[in-house]
mmCIF file of C-alpha atoms in Angstrom:
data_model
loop_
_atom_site.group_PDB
_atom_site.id
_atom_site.type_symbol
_atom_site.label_atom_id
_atom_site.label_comp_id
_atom_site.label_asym_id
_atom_site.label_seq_id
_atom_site.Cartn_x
_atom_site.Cartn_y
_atom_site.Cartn_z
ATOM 1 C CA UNK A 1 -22.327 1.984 -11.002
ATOM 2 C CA UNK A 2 -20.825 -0.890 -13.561
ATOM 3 C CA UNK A 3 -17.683 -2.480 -13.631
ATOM 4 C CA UNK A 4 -15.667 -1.325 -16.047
ATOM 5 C CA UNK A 5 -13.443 -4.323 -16.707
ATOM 6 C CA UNK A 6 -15.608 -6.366 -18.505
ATOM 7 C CA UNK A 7 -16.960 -5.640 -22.097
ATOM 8 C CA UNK A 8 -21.416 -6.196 -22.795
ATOM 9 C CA UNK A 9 -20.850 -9.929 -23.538
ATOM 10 C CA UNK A 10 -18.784 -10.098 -19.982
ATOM 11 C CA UNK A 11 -15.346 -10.486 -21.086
ATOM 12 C CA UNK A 12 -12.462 -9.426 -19.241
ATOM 13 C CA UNK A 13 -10.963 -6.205 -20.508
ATOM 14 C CA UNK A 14 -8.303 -3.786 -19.698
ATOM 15 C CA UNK A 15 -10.129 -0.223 -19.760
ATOM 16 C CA UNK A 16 -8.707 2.059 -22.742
ATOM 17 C CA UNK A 17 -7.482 5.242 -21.026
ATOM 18 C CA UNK A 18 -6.634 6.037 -24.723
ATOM 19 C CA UNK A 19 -9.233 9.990 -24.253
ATOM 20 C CA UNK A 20 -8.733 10.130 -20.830
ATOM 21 C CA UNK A 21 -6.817 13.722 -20.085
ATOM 22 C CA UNK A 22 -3.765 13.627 -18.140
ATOM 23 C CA UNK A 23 -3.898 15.052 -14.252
ATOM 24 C CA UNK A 24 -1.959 15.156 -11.208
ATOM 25 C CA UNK A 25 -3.058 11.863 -9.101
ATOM 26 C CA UNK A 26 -2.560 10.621 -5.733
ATOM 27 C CA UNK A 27 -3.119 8.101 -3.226
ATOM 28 C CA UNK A 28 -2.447 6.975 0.298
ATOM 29 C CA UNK A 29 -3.454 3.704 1.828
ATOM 30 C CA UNK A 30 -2.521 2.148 4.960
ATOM 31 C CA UNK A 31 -2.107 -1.343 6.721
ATOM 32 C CA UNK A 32 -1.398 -3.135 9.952
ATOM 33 C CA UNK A 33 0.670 -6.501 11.177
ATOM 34 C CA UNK A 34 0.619 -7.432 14.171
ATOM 35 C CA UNK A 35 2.971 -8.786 16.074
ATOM 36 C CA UNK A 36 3.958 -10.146 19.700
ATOM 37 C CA UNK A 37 5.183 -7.614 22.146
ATOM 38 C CA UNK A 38 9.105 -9.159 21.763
ATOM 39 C CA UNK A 39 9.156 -8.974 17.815
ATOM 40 C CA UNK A 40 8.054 -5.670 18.084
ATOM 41 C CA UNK A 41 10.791 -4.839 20.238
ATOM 42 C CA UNK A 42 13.510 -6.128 18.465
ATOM 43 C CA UNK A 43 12.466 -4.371 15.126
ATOM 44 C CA UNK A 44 12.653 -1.187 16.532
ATOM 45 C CA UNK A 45 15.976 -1.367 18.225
ATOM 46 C CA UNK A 46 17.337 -3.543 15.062
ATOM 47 C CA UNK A 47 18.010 -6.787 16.570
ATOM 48 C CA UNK A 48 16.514 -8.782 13.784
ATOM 49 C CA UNK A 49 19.589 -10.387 12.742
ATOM 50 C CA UNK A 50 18.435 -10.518 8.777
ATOM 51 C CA UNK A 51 18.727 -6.780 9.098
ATOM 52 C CA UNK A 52 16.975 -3.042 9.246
ATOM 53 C CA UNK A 53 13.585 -4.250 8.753
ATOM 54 C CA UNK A 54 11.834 -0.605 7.929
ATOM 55 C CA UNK A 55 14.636 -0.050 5.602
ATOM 56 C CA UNK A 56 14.305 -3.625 3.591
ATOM 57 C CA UNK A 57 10.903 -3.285 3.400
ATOM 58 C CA UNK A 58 10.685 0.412 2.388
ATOM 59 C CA UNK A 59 12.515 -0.601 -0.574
ATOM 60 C CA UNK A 60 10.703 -3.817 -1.119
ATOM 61 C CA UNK A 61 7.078 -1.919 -0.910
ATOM 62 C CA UNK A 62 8.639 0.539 -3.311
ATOM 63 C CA UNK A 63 9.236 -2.028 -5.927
ATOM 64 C CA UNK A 64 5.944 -3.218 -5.356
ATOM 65 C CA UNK A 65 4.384 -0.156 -6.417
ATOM 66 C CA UNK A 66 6.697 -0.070 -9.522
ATOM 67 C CA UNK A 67 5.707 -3.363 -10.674
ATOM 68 C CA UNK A 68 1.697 -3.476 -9.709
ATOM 69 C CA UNK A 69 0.639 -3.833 -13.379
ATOM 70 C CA UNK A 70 3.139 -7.112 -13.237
ATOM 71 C CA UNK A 71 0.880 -8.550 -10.229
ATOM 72 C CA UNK A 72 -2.796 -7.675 -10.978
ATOM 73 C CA UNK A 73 -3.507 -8.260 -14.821
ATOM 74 C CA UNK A 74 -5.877 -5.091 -15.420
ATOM 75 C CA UNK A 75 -3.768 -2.658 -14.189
ATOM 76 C CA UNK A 76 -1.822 -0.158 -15.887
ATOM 77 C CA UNK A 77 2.290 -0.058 -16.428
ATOM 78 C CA UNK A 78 2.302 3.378 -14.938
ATOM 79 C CA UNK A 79 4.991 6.434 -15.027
ATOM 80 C CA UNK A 80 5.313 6.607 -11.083
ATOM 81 C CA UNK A 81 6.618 10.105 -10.092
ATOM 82 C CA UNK A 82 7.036 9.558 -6.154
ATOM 83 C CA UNK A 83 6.322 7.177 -3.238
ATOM 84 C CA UNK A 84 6.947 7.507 0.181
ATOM 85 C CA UNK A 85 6.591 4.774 2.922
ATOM 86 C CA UNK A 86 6.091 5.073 6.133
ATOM 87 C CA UNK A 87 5.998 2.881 9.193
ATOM 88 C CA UNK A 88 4.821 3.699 12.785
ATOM 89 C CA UNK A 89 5.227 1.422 15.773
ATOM 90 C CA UNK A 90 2.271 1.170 17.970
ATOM 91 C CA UNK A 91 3.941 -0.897 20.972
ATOM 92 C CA UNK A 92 0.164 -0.367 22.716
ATOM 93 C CA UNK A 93 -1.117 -2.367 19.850
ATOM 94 C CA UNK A 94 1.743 -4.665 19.210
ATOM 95 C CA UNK A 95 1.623 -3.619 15.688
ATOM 96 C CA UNK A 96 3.511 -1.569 13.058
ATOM 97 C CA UNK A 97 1.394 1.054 11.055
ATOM 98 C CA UNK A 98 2.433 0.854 7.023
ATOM 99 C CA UNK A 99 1.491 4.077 5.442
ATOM 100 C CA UNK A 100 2.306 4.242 1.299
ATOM 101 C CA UNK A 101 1.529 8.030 -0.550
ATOM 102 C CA UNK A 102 1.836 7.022 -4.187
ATOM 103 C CA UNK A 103 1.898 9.932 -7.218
ATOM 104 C CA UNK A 104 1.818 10.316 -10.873
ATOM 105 C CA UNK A 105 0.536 12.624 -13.922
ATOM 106 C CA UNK A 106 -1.002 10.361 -16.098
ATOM 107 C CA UNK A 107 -4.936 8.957 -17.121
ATOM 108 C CA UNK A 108 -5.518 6.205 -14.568
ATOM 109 C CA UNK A 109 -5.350 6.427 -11.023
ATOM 110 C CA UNK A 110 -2.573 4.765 -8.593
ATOM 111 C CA UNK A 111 -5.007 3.196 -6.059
ATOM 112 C CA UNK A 112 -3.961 -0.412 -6.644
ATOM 113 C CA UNK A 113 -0.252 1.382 -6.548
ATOM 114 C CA UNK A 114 -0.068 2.285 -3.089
ATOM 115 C CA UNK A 115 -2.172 -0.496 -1.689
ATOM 116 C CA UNK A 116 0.080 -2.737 -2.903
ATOM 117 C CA UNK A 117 3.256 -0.925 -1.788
ATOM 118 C CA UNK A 118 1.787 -1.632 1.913
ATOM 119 C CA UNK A 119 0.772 -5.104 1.099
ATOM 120 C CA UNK A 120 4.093 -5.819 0.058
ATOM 121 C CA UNK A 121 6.189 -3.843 2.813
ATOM 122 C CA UNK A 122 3.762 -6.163 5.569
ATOM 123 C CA UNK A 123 4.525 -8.992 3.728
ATOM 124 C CA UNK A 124 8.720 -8.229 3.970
ATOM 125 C CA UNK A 125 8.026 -7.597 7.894
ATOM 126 C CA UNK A 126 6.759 -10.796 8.024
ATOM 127 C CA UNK A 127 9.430 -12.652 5.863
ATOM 128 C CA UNK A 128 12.037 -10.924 8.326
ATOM 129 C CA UNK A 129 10.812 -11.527 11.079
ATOM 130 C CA UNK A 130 9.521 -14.843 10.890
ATOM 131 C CA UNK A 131 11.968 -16.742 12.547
ATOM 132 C CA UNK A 132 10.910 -14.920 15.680
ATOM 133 C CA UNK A 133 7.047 -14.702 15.514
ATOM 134 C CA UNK A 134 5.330 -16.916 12.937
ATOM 135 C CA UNK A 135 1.713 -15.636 14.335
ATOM 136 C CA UNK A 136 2.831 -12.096 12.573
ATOM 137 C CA UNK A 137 -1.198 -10.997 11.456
ATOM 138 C CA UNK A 138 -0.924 -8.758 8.324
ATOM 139 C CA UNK A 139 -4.823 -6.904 8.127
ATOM 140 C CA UNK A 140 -6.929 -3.851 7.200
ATOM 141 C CA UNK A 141 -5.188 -3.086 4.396
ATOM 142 C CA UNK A 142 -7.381 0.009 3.013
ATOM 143 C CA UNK A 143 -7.475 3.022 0.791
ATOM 144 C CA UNK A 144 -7.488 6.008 2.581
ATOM 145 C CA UNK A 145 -7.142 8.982 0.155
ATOM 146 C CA UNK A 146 -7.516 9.296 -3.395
ATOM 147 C CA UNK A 147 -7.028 13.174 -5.744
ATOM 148 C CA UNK A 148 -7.506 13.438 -9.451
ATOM 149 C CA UNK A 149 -9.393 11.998 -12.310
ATOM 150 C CA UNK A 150 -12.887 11.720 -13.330
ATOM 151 C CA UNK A 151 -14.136 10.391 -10.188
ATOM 152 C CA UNK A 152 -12.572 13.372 -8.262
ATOM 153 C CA UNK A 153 -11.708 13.602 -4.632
ATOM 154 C CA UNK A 154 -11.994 9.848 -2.102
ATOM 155 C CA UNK A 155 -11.103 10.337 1.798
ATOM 156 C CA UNK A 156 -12.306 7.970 4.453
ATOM 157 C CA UNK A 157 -13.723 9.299 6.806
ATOM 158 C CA UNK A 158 -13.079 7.626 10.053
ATOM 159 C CA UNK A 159 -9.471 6.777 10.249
ATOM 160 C CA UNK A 160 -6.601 9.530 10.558
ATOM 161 C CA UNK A 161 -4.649 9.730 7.421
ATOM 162 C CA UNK A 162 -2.391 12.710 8.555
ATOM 163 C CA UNK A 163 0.574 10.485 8.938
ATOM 164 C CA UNK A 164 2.819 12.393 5.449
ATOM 165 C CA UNK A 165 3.374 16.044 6.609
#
């Protein structure tokens, strides 16, 4: 195991996928924010008067995927072929589930992709709905699935990813 964003003499790098062959790559990850019992309320049945907040932040954790390589400097501008958010209320929990399913074809995988695309979807509930709940907790932001490449096949194990049908 070595880190492969830093050349022998420890200098940062951006890996050359130059050789790297081109396959069909995926990943899912997931996050939480919680939330007090009201906010969570007032989501769901669309009371937040700055708007549909699964709708707005759908699109904003869309545009975070798209622009990834923008926010963290080793990552690749990517081709994106597909994303899909989705967000389940748990009202037991007093949080909102944020699922993101990233895909490309390309030479470099979209893990950073669709861990970002819930990072920034949590981070839009928040901005909306902070007028009403400043204690909003964003956490366990995670990579759940990963297909293609060299490195093959990722799933955690003890979470349930079956949230995309």
């Amino acid at each position: 195991m070595k880190f492969t964003h830093f050349d022998e003499e420890g200098r940062s790098r951006m890996v050359d996928v130059t050789e790297k062959s081109v396959t069909k790559r995926e990943a899912h990850a997931c996050g939480y924010i919680y939330m007090k019992p009201e906010t969570l309320m007032m989501i769901v049945n669309k009371k937040i008067e700055k708007g549909n907040v699964f709708e707005v932040a759908r699109v904003a954790g869309i545009m975070g995927v798209k622009k990834t390589s923008d926010l963290i400097p080793m990552c690749h501008p990517l081709n994106i072929t597909g994303v899909e958010i989705v967000f389940n209320p748990e009202e037991e929990k007093n949080r909102i589930r944020i699922d993101c399913k990233v895909k490309l074809s390309g030479k470099t995988g979209v893990e950073m992709e669709a861990l970002t695309g819930v990072s920034i979807a949590a981070l839009t509930i928040y901005d909306m709905c902070k007028a009403v709940d400043k204690e909003m907790v964003i956490s366990d932001i995670m990579l759940l699935k990963k297909t293609g490449g060299k490195s093959g096949t990722f799933v955690r194990n003890q979470l349930d990813n079956k949230v995309f049908k």
